[in-house]
Amino acid sequence: MAAPTSIQISILDQSIVYHGKTAKDAIDETIAVAKYGEKLGYHRFWVSEHHNSTFIAGSTPELLMVKLANDTDHIRIGSGGIMLPNHSAYKVAENFRMLETLFPERIDLGMGRAPGTDRVSASLLNPSNKFAEADYITQLEHLQHFFNDTAATQYGKILAVPQTNSIPEQWILSSSGGSATIAAKFGMGLAVAKFINGNAGKKIVDDYRKNFVPSDTLKAPKELVGIFVVCAETEEKALALRKYMNYVQVQFELGNFNDIGNAELAKNYVFTPQNLISIENNKGKIISGTQAQVKTQIEHLAKEMDVKEIMISTMAFSLEDRLRSFELIAEAFNLNKI
């Protein structure tokens, strides 16, 4: 058995609708993975926000989180993330205050400024969205007022209800230095999205720490790094899982965010020279291999980025393959013994 580790491992799930399955199947799978992740000893379980795609069913993390938190006992449940420009900061505050009321000190509010969709859909979600960084910062400022009961207009005080004794942990998702600076300014946690930008490096974390301003809810910097991970018992199986991940990435780059075909199609797909260049450029987004190989790579990433928490996202056509990957990683890091 592996020795206990100081690295916390968490899960990000995107509710993928695999070929031949329904959106209901995808959501049911997310719920099953959350429950199994808690059993295995994972620290957090976050769900994402995406729109206008039949491939990803996770469009409303704040709603799905109610079910996930209710069906688990202690694992932290969060959004990875709420795409804040799609929403009213006031409504986000009330949604997450309700979650905090229902599940005290278990809720994470991870936020980002990317639309999680195309510009047209984003405009429909929030017709006043100008896609400006200044507006995003203003929303974050308003959110703090709502959480701290200091919001007011010329007509008087504005309360975000229900009133709570605690505030959700707040995190900023970042794949570049800009959002890391925003996280530092607001005294929030930093979630580095390496699964989006495989070239994201330690400089993001360093800049965040250098500029960090303590807040009422976070006195010292707190970071995690998110990355795609697939783990299998044999190298042959691991290579097959890695090919599926590469295939999905290629489809996304081709603009296909809907049904990308079955496992057999992915297995037999012949990558073009251009595809191979893309795969090489994106290799930093994915960790794959056997249990020992993946453990070494995760430890190396944690050391390289100087963080104590890694959040993994795992795509595999088979639920059994996904669960086995989570099992192997949990066993490697002895998660249920931490």
XYZ file of C-alpha atoms in Angstrom, residues 92-329:
238
model
C -25.049 34.099 -7.928
C -24.757 35.374 -4.342
C -28.246 34.153 -3.492
C -27.750 30.792 -5.207
C -24.559 30.130 -3.281
C -25.914 31.450 -0.012
C -28.729 28.936 -0.388
C -26.182 26.181 -1.064
C -24.166 27.281 1.969
C -27.335 27.255 4.081
C -28.210 23.731 2.965
C -24.654 22.371 3.183
C -22.623 24.574 5.561
C -18.857 24.805 4.994
C -18.897 22.290 2.121
C -19.486 24.634 -0.823
C -16.902 26.054 -3.247
C -17.693 28.879 -5.642
C -15.214 28.610 -8.483
C -15.628 31.419 -11.025
C -14.317 32.266 -14.468
C -14.786 34.943 -17.091
C -14.807 32.748 -20.217
C -18.314 32.295 -21.631
C -18.248 28.480 -21.594
C -19.856 28.693 -25.024
C -19.883 30.783 -28.204
C -20.412 34.535 -28.224
C -23.987 34.303 -29.540
C -25.103 31.945 -26.761
C -23.278 34.044 -24.179
C -25.148 37.120 -25.385
C -28.433 35.272 -24.995
C -27.517 34.198 -21.454
C -26.730 37.806 -20.546
C -27.753 40.400 -23.183
C -25.793 43.092 -21.311
C -22.524 41.124 -21.492
C -19.846 43.266 -23.169
C -17.087 40.648 -22.646
C -14.967 43.270 -20.878
C -12.542 42.477 -18.056
C -13.581 45.643 -16.220
C -17.179 44.392 -16.064
C -15.995 41.049 -14.664
C -14.030 42.819 -11.925
C -17.065 44.968 -11.105
C -19.170 41.806 -10.779
C -16.629 40.335 -8.362
C -16.700 43.545 -6.306
C -20.497 43.447 -6.183
C -20.411 39.777 -5.195
C -18.276 40.593 -2.143
C -20.741 43.261 -1.070
C -23.621 40.797 -1.393
C -21.774 38.135 0.608
C -20.778 40.645 3.299
C -24.156 42.439 3.536
C -22.631 45.771 2.505
C -24.536 46.196 -0.774
C -26.724 49.269 -1.119
C -28.248 51.640 -3.657
C -29.653 55.153 -3.311
C -32.866 53.461 -2.184
C -31.281 51.616 0.713
C -29.568 48.381 1.686
C -29.726 45.303 -0.534
C -29.602 41.867 1.098
C -28.666 38.622 -0.630
C -30.790 35.982 1.073
C -30.873 33.624 2.814
C -28.609 35.074 5.473
C -25.808 32.698 6.437
C -23.105 32.437 9.063
C -20.488 31.353 6.528
C -19.443 32.211 2.981
C -18.603 29.657 0.272
C -14.916 29.244 -0.496
C -14.274 31.496 -3.482
C -11.870 30.534 -6.264
C -10.888 32.165 -9.537
C -10.243 29.892 -12.511
C -7.202 30.970 -14.475
C -5.380 29.692 -17.526
C -3.249 32.832 -17.763
C -1.666 35.493 -15.594
C -4.518 37.998 -15.873
C -7.066 36.039 -13.882
C -4.388 35.044 -11.361
C -3.835 38.743 -10.646
C -7.568 39.179 -10.126
C -7.631 36.230 -7.697
C -4.771 37.822 -5.762
C -6.467 41.232 -5.632
C -9.662 39.796 -4.166
C -7.928 37.400 -1.772
C -9.489 34.322 -3.375
C -8.137 30.871 -4.131
C -6.472 30.282 -7.501
C -7.399 27.308 -9.676
C -4.923 27.023 -12.565
C -6.674 25.429 -15.547
C -3.806 23.527 -17.130
C -6.365 21.333 -18.925
C -7.226 24.471 -20.924
C -3.722 25.865 -21.332
C -1.135 23.111 -21.219
C 1.640 25.707 -21.155
C 0.411 27.318 -17.932
C 3.400 27.289 -15.605
C 4.615 28.224 -12.154
C 4.846 31.910 -13.030
C 1.048 32.107 -12.687
C 1.284 30.789 -9.134
C 4.291 32.981 -8.323
C 2.570 36.135 -9.562
C -0.565 35.259 -7.613
C 1.393 34.797 -4.392
C 3.427 37.953 -4.916
C 0.300 40.071 -5.381
C -1.977 38.294 -2.902
C -4.019 40.562 -0.630
C -5.521 38.764 2.399
C -9.325 38.858 2.566
C -11.851 38.193 5.303
C -12.279 34.642 4.041
C -8.709 33.786 2.980
C -5.697 34.991 4.934
C -2.995 33.276 2.863
C -2.692 32.194 -0.800
C -4.363 28.913 -1.734
C -3.830 27.193 -5.073
C -4.737 24.096 -7.041
C -3.908 22.928 -10.558
C -6.473 21.241 -12.814
C -5.388 18.776 -15.504
C -6.787 15.897 -17.562
C -5.683 12.511 -16.192
C -6.290 8.946 -17.362
C -4.809 5.963 -15.546
C -4.925 2.251 -16.353
C -3.431 -1.016 -15.141
C -1.393 -1.613 -18.295
C 0.531 0.644 -20.660
C -1.499 -0.696 -23.592
C -4.778 0.297 -21.931
C -3.337 3.656 -20.884
C -2.301 4.387 -24.478
C -5.822 3.578 -25.668
C -7.313 5.952 -23.081
C -4.785 8.630 -24.048
C -5.717 8.264 -27.710
C -9.364 8.865 -26.862
C -8.421 12.031 -24.975
C -6.296 13.190 -27.919
C -9.158 12.406 -30.293
C -11.573 14.523 -28.236
C -9.099 17.421 -28.190
C -8.722 17.208 -31.971
C -12.503 17.243 -32.418
C -12.779 20.337 -30.229
C -10.114 22.105 -32.274
C -12.077 21.233 -35.418
C -15.099 22.957 -33.862
C -17.036 19.772 -33.154
C -18.641 20.144 -29.726
C -21.487 17.752 -30.356
C -21.568 13.986 -30.974
C -17.959 13.039 -31.732
C -18.650 9.362 -32.448
C -18.263 6.071 -30.645
C -15.261 4.428 -29.034
C -14.515 2.320 -32.114
C -14.334 5.413 -34.312
C -11.907 7.042 -31.874
C -9.857 3.837 -31.630
C -9.439 3.557 -35.401
C -9.063 7.263 -36.112
C -5.916 8.089 -38.070
C -4.464 11.414 -36.983
C -3.343 13.701 -39.779
C 0.074 15.395 -39.642
C -1.715 18.582 -38.587
C -3.551 16.646 -35.855
C -0.239 15.316 -34.565
C 1.187 18.836 -34.355
C -1.880 19.887 -32.358
C -1.559 16.870 -30.054
C 2.100 17.680 -29.427
C 1.239 21.309 -28.678
C -1.468 20.223 -26.227
C 0.423 17.430 -24.469
C 0.799 19.565 -21.344
C -2.956 19.324 -20.786
C -2.949 15.581 -20.132
C -1.299 13.103 -17.776
C -1.652 9.427 -18.658
C -0.101 6.059 -17.953
C -0.043 3.227 -15.470
C -0.580 3.776 -11.772
C 3.116 4.264 -11.044
C 3.611 6.512 -14.082
C 0.626 8.714 -13.272
C 1.626 9.016 -9.617
C 5.108 10.159 -10.646
C 3.702 12.678 -13.135
C 1.203 14.120 -10.647
C 3.910 14.439 -8.000
C 6.172 16.127 -10.537
C 3.406 18.557 -11.537
C 2.671 19.425 -7.898
C 6.371 20.047 -7.269
C 6.867 21.971 -10.510
C 3.875 24.235 -9.813
C 4.581 24.305 -6.052
C 1.008 23.423 -5.098
C -0.516 20.965 -2.651
C -3.683 20.139 -4.575
C -4.237 18.656 -8.025
C -7.722 18.515 -9.551
C -8.152 15.839 -12.197
C -10.658 15.606 -15.023
C -11.039 12.207 -16.654
C -12.726 11.440 -19.969
C -13.146 7.844 -21.087
C -15.847 6.290 -23.229
C -16.554 3.669 -20.558
C -17.732 4.546 -17.045
C -15.868 1.469 -15.827
C -12.623 2.858 -17.261
C -13.230 6.201 -15.564
C -13.981 4.654 -12.185
C -10.965 2.355 -12.439
C -8.762 5.347 -13.238
C -10.025 7.130 -10.120
C -9.487 3.960 -8.078
C -5.886 3.542 -9.193
C -5.043 7.175 -8.443
